[in-house]
């Protein structure tokens, strides 16, 4: 079994910062892409940032220059550093990873989600 466990969400004032973490554990042979998604009330889930196994990154236009995604392959962990937060960043943030287990079976995994609330 593979699990993704997130931490780091919370309430912050506009202009503040938060750092999200997502640790993968279990029967892991290799982790390919890792990403953060978010879903605000009444809106569709959107991709916030993605990082490949080699460290290449891509961001949604709405967070470019403010958010930074990174990963620690030794810890099977992906991070999202969020700076200059805005009220419109308020959402449930969920991590995603494409993971190969020890049976060479590849599938997508999702975390449970963590709430980020930015007050104006």
XYZ file of C-alpha atoms in Angstrom:
120
model
C 0.000 0.000 0.000
C 1.084 3.536 -0.762
C -0.046 6.618 1.117
C 0.419 10.326 0.559
C 0.197 12.381 3.741
C 0.036 16.158 3.562
C 0.762 18.760 6.183
C 1.263 22.490 6.477
C -2.105 24.006 5.650
C -3.784 26.615 7.791
C -5.022 30.176 8.071
C -2.809 33.059 7.002
C -3.288 36.734 6.236
C -2.959 38.057 2.718
C 0.684 38.599 1.866
C 1.798 35.819 4.173
C 3.457 32.495 3.456
C 2.792 28.813 4.007
C 4.736 25.687 3.178
C 2.924 22.485 2.323
C 4.538 19.062 2.537
C 3.428 15.737 1.120
C 5.239 12.549 2.085
C 4.780 9.280 0.233
C 5.211 6.025 2.116
C 4.686 2.335 1.562
C 5.678 -0.075 -1.166
C 7.522 2.431 -3.368
C 10.031 1.528 -6.027
C 10.113 4.822 -7.868
C 8.201 8.110 -7.979
C 7.753 9.896 -11.284
C 5.898 13.200 -11.433
C 4.618 14.867 -8.274
C 2.157 17.717 -8.238
C -0.099 19.955 -6.219
C -3.714 20.615 -7.143
C -6.246 22.857 -5.492
C -9.996 23.177 -5.429
C -11.846 26.228 -4.190
C -15.525 26.086 -3.171
C -17.745 25.973 -6.227
C -14.818 25.652 -8.609
C -13.176 22.814 -10.487
C -9.925 21.332 -9.295
C -6.929 22.971 -10.962
C -3.289 22.040 -11.327
C -1.115 24.405 -9.311
C 2.391 23.071 -9.894
C 4.143 19.935 -11.095
C 7.692 18.625 -10.757
C 9.249 15.745 -12.648
C 11.629 13.175 -11.209
C 14.523 15.143 -12.704
C 13.352 18.397 -11.136
C 11.715 20.185 -14.044
C 8.813 22.332 -12.899
C 5.718 23.957 -14.313
C 3.207 26.302 -12.706
C -0.264 27.655 -13.216
C -0.103 31.241 -14.452
C -1.955 32.408 -11.345
C 0.859 31.288 -9.016
C 3.983 31.907 -11.106
C 6.527 33.952 -9.211
C 4.786 33.326 -5.875
C 4.777 29.540 -5.421
C 7.711 27.149 -5.620
C 7.436 23.383 -5.901
C 10.357 21.197 -4.867
C 10.999 17.611 -3.912
C 13.337 15.544 -1.779
C 13.693 12.200 -3.511
C 15.490 10.659 -0.546
C 12.449 11.409 1.614
C 9.814 10.752 -1.080
C 8.444 14.184 -0.272
C 7.160 17.085 -2.349
C 6.851 20.633 -1.041
C 4.938 23.725 -2.065
C 6.297 27.017 -0.792
C 3.568 29.617 -1.110
C 4.505 33.292 -0.751
C 2.562 36.517 -1.220
C -0.656 34.630 -0.630
C -3.916 36.132 -1.827
C -7.497 35.477 -0.718
C -8.108 33.823 -4.094
C -5.520 31.169 -3.144
C -7.986 29.855 -0.564
C -8.694 26.219 -1.417
C -8.146 22.621 -0.451
C -4.693 21.675 -1.676
C -4.077 18.067 -2.625
C -0.870 16.379 -3.659
C -0.612 13.823 -6.431
C 2.120 11.388 -7.379
C 2.694 8.754 -10.026
C 4.333 5.847 -8.222
C 5.754 2.513 -9.234
C 5.603 -0.168 -6.561
C 7.871 -3.127 -6.037
C 5.748 -5.203 -8.439
C 6.477 -2.617 -11.181
C 2.839 -1.560 -11.151
C 2.415 2.164 -11.844
C -0.573 4.102 -10.661
C -1.636 7.548 -9.531
C -2.079 8.401 -5.870
C -3.764 11.314 -4.134
C -3.345 12.792 -0.697
C -6.263 13.567 1.584
C -6.080 17.315 1.034
C -5.187 20.197 3.336
C -7.106 23.438 3.749
C -5.405 26.734 3.007
C -7.352 29.843 3.960
C -6.077 33.327 3.181
C -7.838 36.198 4.915
C -7.977 39.690 3.458
